Coordinates of C-alpha atoms and ligand atoms in Angstrom, one line a residue:
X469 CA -49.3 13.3 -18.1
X470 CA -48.5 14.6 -14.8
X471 CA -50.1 17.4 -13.0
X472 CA -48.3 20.0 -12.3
X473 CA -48.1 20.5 -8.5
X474 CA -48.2 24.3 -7.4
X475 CA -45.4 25.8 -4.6
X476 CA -47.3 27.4 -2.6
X477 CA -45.3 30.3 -1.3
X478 CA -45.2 32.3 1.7
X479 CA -44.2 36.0 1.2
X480 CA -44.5 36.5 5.1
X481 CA -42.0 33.7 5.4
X482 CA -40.0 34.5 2.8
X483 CA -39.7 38.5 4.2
X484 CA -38.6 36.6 7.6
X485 CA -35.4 35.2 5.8
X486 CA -33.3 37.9 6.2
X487 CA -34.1 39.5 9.7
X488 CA -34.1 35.7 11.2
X489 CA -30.5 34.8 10.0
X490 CA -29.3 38.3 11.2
X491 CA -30.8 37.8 14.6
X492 CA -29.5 34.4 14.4
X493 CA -25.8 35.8 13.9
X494 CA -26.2 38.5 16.5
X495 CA -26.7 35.9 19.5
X496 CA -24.3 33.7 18.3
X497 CA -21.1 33.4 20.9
X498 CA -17.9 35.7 19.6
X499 CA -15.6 33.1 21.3
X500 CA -12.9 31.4 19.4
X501 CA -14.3 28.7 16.8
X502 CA -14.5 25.1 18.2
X503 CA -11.4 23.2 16.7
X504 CA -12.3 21.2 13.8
X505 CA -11.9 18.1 15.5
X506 CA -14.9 18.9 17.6
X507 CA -16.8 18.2 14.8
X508 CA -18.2 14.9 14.2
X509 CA -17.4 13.7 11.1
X510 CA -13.7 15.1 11.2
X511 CA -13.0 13.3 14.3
X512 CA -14.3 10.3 12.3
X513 CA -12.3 10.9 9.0
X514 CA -9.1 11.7 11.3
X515 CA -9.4 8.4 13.1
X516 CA -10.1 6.5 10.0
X517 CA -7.6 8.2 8.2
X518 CA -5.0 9.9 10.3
X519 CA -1.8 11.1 9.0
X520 CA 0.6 9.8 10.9
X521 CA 0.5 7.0 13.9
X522 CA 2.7 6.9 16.7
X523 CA 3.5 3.4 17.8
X524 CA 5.9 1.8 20.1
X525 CA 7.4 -1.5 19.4
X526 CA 6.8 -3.7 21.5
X527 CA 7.8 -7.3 20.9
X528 CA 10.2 -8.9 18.2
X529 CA 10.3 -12.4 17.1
X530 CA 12.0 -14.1 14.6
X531 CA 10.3 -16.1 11.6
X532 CA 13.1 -17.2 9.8
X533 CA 17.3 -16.3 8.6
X534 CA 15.8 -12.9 7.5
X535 CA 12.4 -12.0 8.4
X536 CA 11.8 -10.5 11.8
X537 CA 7.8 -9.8 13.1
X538 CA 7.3 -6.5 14.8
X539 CA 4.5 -6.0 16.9
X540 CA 3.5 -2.2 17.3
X541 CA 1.3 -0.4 19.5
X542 CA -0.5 2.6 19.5
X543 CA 1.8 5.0 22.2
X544 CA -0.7 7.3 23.5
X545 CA 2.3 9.7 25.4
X546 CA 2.5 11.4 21.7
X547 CA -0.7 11.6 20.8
X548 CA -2.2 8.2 19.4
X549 CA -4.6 6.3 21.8
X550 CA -6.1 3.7 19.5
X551 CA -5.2 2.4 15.6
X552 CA -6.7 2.9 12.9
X553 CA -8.8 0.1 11.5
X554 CA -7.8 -1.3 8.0
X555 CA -9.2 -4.4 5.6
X556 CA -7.0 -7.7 5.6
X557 CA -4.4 -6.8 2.6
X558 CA -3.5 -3.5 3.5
X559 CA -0.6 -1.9 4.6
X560 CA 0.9 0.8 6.6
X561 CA 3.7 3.5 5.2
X562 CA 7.1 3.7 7.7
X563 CA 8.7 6.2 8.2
X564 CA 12.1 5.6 8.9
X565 CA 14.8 8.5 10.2
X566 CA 18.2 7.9 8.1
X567 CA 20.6 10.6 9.0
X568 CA 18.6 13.9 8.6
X569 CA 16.4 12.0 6.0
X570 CA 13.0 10.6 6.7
X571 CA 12.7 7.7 4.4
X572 CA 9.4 5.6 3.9
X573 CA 8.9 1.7 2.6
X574 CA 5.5 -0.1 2.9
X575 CA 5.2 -3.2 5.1
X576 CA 1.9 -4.9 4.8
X577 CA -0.1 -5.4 8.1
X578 CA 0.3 -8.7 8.7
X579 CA -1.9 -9.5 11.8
X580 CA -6.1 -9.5 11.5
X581 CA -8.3 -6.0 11.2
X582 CA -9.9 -7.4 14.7
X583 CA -6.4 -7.5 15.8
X584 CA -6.3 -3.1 15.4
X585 CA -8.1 -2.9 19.1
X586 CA -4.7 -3.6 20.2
X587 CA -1.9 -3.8 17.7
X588 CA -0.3 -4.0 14.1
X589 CA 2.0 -6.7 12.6
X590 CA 4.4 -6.3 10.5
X591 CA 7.2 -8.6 8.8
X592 CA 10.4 -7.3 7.5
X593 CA 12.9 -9.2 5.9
X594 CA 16.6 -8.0 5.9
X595 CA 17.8 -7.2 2.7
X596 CA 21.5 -6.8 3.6
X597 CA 21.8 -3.7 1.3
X598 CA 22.4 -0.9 3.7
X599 CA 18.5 0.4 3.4
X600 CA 15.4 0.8 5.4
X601 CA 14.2 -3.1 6.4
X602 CA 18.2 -3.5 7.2
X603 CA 18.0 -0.2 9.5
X604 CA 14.6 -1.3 11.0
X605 CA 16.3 -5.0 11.9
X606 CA 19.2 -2.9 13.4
X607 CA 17.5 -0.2 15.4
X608 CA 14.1 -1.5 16.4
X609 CA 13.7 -3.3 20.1
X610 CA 11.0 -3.3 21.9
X611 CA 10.4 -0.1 23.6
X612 CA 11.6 1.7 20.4
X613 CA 8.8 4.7 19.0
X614 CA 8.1 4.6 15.3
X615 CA 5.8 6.7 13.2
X616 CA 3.3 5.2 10.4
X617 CA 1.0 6.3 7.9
X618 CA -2.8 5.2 8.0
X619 CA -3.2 1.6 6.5
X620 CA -3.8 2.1 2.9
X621 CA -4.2 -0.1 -0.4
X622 CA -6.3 -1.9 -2.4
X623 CA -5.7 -5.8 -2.0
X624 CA -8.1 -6.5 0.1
X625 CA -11.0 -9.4 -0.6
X626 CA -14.1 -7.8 -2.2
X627 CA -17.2 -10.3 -2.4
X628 CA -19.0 -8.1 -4.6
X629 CA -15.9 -8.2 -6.9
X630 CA -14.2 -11.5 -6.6
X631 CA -15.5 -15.0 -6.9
X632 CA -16.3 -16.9 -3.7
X633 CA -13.4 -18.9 -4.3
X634 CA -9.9 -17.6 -3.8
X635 CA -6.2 -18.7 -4.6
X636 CA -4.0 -17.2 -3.2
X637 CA -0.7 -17.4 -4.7
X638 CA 2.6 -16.1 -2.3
X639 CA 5.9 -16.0 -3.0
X640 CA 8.8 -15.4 0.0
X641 CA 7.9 -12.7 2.2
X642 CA 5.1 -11.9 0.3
X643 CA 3.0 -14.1 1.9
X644 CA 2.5 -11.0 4.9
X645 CA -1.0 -9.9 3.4
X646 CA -2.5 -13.5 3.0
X647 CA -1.7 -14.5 6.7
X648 CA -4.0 -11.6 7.4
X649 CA -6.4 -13.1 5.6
X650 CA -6.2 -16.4 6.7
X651 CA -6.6 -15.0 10.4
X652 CA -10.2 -12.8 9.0
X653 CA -11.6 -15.8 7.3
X654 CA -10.4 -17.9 11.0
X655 CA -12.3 -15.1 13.0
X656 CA -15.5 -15.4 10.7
X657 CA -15.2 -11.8 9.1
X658 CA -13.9 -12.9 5.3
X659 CA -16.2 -15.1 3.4
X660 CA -13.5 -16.1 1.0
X661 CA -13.1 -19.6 0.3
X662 CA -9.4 -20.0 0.3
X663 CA -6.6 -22.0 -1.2
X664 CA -3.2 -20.4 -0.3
X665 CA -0.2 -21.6 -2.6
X666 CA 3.0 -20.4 -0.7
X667 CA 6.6 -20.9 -2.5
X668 CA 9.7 -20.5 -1.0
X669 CA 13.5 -21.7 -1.7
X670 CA 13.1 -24.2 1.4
X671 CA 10.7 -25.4 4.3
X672 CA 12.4 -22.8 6.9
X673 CA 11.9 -19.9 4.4
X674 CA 8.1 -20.8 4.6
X675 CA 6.7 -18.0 7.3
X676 CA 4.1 -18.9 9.4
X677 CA 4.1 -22.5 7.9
X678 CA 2.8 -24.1 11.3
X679 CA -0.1 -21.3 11.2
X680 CA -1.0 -22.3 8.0
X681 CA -0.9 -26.4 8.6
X682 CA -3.0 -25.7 11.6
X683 CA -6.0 -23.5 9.7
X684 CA -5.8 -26.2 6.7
X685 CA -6.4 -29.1 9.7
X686 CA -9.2 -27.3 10.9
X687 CA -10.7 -27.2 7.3
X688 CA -10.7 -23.4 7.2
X689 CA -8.2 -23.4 4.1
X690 CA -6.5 -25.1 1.8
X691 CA -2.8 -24.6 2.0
X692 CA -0.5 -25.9 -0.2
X693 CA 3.1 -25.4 0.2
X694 CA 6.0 -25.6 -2.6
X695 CA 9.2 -25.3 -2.1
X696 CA 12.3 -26.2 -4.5
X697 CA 13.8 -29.2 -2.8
X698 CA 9.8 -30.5 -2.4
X699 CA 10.9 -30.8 1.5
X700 CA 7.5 -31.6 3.4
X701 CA 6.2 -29.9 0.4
X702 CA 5.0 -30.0 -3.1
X703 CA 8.6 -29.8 -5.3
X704 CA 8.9 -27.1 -7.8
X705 CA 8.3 -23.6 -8.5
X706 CA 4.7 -22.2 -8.6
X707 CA 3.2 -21.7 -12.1
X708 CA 0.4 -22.4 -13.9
X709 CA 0.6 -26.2 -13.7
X710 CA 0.7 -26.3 -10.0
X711 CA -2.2 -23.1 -9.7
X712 CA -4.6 -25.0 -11.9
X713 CA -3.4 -28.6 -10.0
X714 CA -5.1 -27.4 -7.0
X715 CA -7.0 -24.6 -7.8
X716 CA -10.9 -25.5 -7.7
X717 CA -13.0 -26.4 -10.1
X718 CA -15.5 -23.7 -10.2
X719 CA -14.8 -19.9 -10.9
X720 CA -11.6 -18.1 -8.7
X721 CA -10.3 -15.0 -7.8
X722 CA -6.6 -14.9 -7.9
X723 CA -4.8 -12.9 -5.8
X724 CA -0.5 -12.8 -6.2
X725 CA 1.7 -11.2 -3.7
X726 CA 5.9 -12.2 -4.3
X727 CA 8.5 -10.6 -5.7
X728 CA 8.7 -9.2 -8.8
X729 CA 10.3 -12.0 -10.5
X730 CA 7.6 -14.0 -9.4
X731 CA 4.8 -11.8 -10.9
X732 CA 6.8 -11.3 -14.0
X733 CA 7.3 -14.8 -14.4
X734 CA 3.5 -15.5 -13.6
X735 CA 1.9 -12.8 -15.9
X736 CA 3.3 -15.1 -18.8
X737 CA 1.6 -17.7 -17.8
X738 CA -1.3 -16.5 -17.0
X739 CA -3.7 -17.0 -20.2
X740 CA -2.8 -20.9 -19.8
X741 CA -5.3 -20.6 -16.5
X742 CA -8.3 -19.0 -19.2
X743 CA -9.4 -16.6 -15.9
X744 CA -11.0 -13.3 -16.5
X745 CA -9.0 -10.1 -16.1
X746 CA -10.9 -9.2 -13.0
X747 CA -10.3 -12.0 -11.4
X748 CA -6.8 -11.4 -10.7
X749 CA -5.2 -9.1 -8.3
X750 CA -1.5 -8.3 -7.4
X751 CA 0.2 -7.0 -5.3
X752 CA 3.6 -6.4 -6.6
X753 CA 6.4 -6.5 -3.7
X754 CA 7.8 -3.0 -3.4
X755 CA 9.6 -0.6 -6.1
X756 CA 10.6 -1.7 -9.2
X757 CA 14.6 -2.0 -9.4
X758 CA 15.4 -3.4 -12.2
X759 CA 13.6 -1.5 -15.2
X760 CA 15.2 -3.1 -17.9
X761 CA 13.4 -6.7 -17.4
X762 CA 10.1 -4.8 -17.7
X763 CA 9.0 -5.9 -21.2
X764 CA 7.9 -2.5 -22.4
X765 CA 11.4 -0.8 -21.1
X766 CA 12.9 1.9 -23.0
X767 CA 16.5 2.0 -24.0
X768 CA 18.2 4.9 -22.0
X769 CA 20.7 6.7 -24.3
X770 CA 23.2 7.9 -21.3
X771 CA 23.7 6.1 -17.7
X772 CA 22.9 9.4 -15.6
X773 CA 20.3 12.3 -16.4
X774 CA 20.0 15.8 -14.6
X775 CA 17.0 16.0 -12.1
X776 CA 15.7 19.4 -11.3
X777 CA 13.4 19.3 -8.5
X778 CA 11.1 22.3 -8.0
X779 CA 9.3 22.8 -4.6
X780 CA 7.9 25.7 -2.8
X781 CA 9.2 27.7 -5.4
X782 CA 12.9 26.9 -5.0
X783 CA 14.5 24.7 -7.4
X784 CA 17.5 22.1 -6.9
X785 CA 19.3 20.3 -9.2
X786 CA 20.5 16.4 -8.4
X787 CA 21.4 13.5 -11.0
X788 CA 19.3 10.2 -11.4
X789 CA 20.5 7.4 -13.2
X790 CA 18.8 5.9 -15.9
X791 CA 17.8 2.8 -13.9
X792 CA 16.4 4.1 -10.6
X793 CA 13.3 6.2 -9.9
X794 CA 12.8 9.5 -9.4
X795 CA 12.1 9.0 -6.0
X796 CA 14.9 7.2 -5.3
X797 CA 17.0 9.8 -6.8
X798 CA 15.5 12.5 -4.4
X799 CA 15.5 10.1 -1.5
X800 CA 19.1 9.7 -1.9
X801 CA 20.1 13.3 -2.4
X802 CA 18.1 13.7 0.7
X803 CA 15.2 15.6 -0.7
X804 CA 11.7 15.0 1.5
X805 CA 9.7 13.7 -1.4
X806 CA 5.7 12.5 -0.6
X807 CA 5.2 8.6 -0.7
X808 CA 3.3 5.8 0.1
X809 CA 2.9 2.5 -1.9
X810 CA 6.3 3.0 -3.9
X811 CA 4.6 0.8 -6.6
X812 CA 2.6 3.4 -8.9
X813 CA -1.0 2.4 -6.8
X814 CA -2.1 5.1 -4.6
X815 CA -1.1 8.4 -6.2
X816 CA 0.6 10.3 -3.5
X817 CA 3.5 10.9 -4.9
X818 CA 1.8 12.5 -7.8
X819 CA 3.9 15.0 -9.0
X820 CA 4.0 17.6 -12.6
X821 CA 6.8 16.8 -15.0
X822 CA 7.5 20.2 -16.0
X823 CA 9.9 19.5 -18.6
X824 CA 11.6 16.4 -20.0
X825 CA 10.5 12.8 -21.0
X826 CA 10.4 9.3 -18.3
X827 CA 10.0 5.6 -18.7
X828 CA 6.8 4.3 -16.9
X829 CA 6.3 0.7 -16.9
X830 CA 3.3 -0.3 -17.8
X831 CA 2.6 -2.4 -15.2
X832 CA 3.0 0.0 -12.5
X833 CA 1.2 3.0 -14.7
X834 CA -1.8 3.8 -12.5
X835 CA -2.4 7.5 -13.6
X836 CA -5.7 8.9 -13.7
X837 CA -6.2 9.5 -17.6
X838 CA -6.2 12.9 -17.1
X839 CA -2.8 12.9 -15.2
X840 CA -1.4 11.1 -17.8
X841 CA -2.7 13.9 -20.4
X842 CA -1.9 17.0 -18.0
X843 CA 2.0 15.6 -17.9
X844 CA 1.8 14.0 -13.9
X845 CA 3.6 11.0 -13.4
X846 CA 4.2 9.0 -10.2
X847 CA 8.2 9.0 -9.7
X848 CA 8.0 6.4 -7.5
X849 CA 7.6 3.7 -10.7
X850 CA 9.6 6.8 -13.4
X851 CA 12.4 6.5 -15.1
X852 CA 14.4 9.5 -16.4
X853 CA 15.0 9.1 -20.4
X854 CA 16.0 12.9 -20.7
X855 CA 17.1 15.6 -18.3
X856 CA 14.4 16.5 -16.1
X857 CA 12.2 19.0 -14.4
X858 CA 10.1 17.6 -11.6
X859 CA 7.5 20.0 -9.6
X860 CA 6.5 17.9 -6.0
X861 CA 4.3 18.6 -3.1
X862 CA 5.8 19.3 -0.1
X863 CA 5.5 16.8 2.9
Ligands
FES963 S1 4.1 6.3 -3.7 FE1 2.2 5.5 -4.3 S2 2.0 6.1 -6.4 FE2 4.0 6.7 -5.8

């Protein structure tokens, strides 16, 4: 057993206490307090993590029909002199004026985490439906300002996590977060062995195709493209079959980044490819917006429900239909609501259903158990099966 060790204790000392701290407050200077940012570690958290970014655009270019690259840089005449640094994968929030609404959409950063010293990428592709990526095509030139959020999200490579070998499986435009990849495992700073599979409906939908041929020539990934009309590519549309044709032998990560008919075709498959559940990672493409082809949906029993939206203590009442989220509901009746992700992941639109019963695809249900108990949901991925009562945050 132990011996017990004796505290010695110092009742001069201890006497001291009291006198010392009051001398120690009566030299101390009765100026104003230093701003927090003076501090250390909050200038360090707000660079990491600032809450907004102001960038300039500064160069356009065309991939394809649809998809335009924006490259942004930080625009130090408001206030932003360098960019936050982010892991290949993640994306920023936009922020994107719409009348006198402020509406946000995710773009995944599509240039390398070196890259941040200088500048973002992003792809957009139009979606000729009136709504932010068709605004951004129309309004943003070089030269134009644009506010972001801090790069967020969680599909990023972890080695202690996933395997040393990584396919990567994109489908359209969702191929944005991989060529980030592609350009960290270039530069040396992702370890990842990779294979990228990348579908699209033809050879000129393929982004970044001559990128990709170029890193597979130099041996620094495998990349195998598929495309319907098998055009300078592999024919067909990816599934298991084609994943475990080239996939490797040994143990892989899979990571899947497309559109959500894609993943939903995909997660059907997936048992046929015997991996383990934490070896694969998606990334599913922006809001769900059709509900009813989510396996678990719920049968509304009207079209349209009444949304009451309570927020700094006023409440206003809107209608949502049955199929579309809560946030869109309060996007379109021009209510600031808080988001991010728009896909259930990062929690900031966590808001208190006061009242009333949703639909929340499973999928997309990312709720801290205790949200789920406590009645918060994420209106981003809710659906309204009753009328409503919603308390938000304000932004
Ligand atoms: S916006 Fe990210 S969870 Fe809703």
């Amino acid at each position: 057993m132990k011996k017990t060790e004796k505290i010695k204790l110092s009742i001069s000392k201890f006497l001291k206490i009291i006198p010392d701290r009051l001398k120690r407050i009566e030299s101390a200077s009765d100026g104003r307090p230093k701003p927090r940012s003076s501090y250390k570690p909050n200038a360090l958290a707000e660079a990491l993590h600032p809450r907004v970014q102001h960038l300039t655009v500064t160069e356009t270019r065309d991939l394809s029909s649809d998809v335009r690259l924006f490259t942004l840089r930080p625009d130090a005449s408001r206030g932003t002199d360098r960019l936050a640094p982010f892991s290949a994968g993640q994306y920023i929030t936009v922020f994107v004026r719409v009348g006198d609404r402020v509406l946000s959409r995710p773009y995944s950063i599509t240039s390398a985490p070196y890259e941040a010293s200088e500048k973002y990428e992003i792809a957009v592709k139009r979606k000729n439906n009136g709504g932010v990526s068709d605004r951004i095509h129309e309004t943003w030139r070089p030269g134009t300002s644009v506010d972001v959020s801090e790069p967020m999200g969680v599909f990023t490579y972890e080695p202690l996590r996933d395997a040393a070998d990584v396919v990567a499986v994109a489908g359209g435009v969702g191929v944005t977060p991989f060529r980030s990849i592609v350009r960290s495992v270039l530069h040396g700073d992702c370890a990842a062995r990779l294979t990228l599979i990348y579908g699209a409906r033809d050879r000129e939908s393929l982004l970044f195709f001559d990128e990709f041929s170029a890193s597979a020539e130099s041996g620094a990934i495998r990349f195998i493209p598929v495309t319907e009309n098998g055009d300078g590519a592999v024919r067909g549309v990816i599934g298991a079959d084609i994943i475990s044709e080239y996939a490797p032998d040994t143990a892989y990560s899979l990571f899947i980044c497309g559109p959500q008919a894609m993943y939903r075709a995909l997660e059907k498959q997936l048992p046929a490819l015997g991996l383990r559940r934490k070896y694969v990672r998606a990334e599913v493409f922006g809001q769900i917006t059709d509900p009813w082809n989510e396996p678990d949906a719920t049968v509304p029993d009207r079209d349209v429900y009444t949304l009451t939206v309570r927020r700094n203590g006023a409440e206003e009442q809107i209608l949502c239909r049955a199929d579309e989220s809560l946030l869109s509901a309060m996007e379109r009746a021009g209510i600031d609501a808080p988001s991010r992700c728009r896909s259930g992941e990062c929690g900031f639109c966590h808001s208190r259903l006061v009242t009333g019963e949703c639909f929340i695809p499973e999928r997309c249900d990312r709720r801290r158990e205790a949200d789920a108990v406590y009645g918060y949901v994420h209106p981003c991925c809710a659906f309204p099966r009753s009328d409503l009562t919603l308390e938000i945050n304000p932004v």
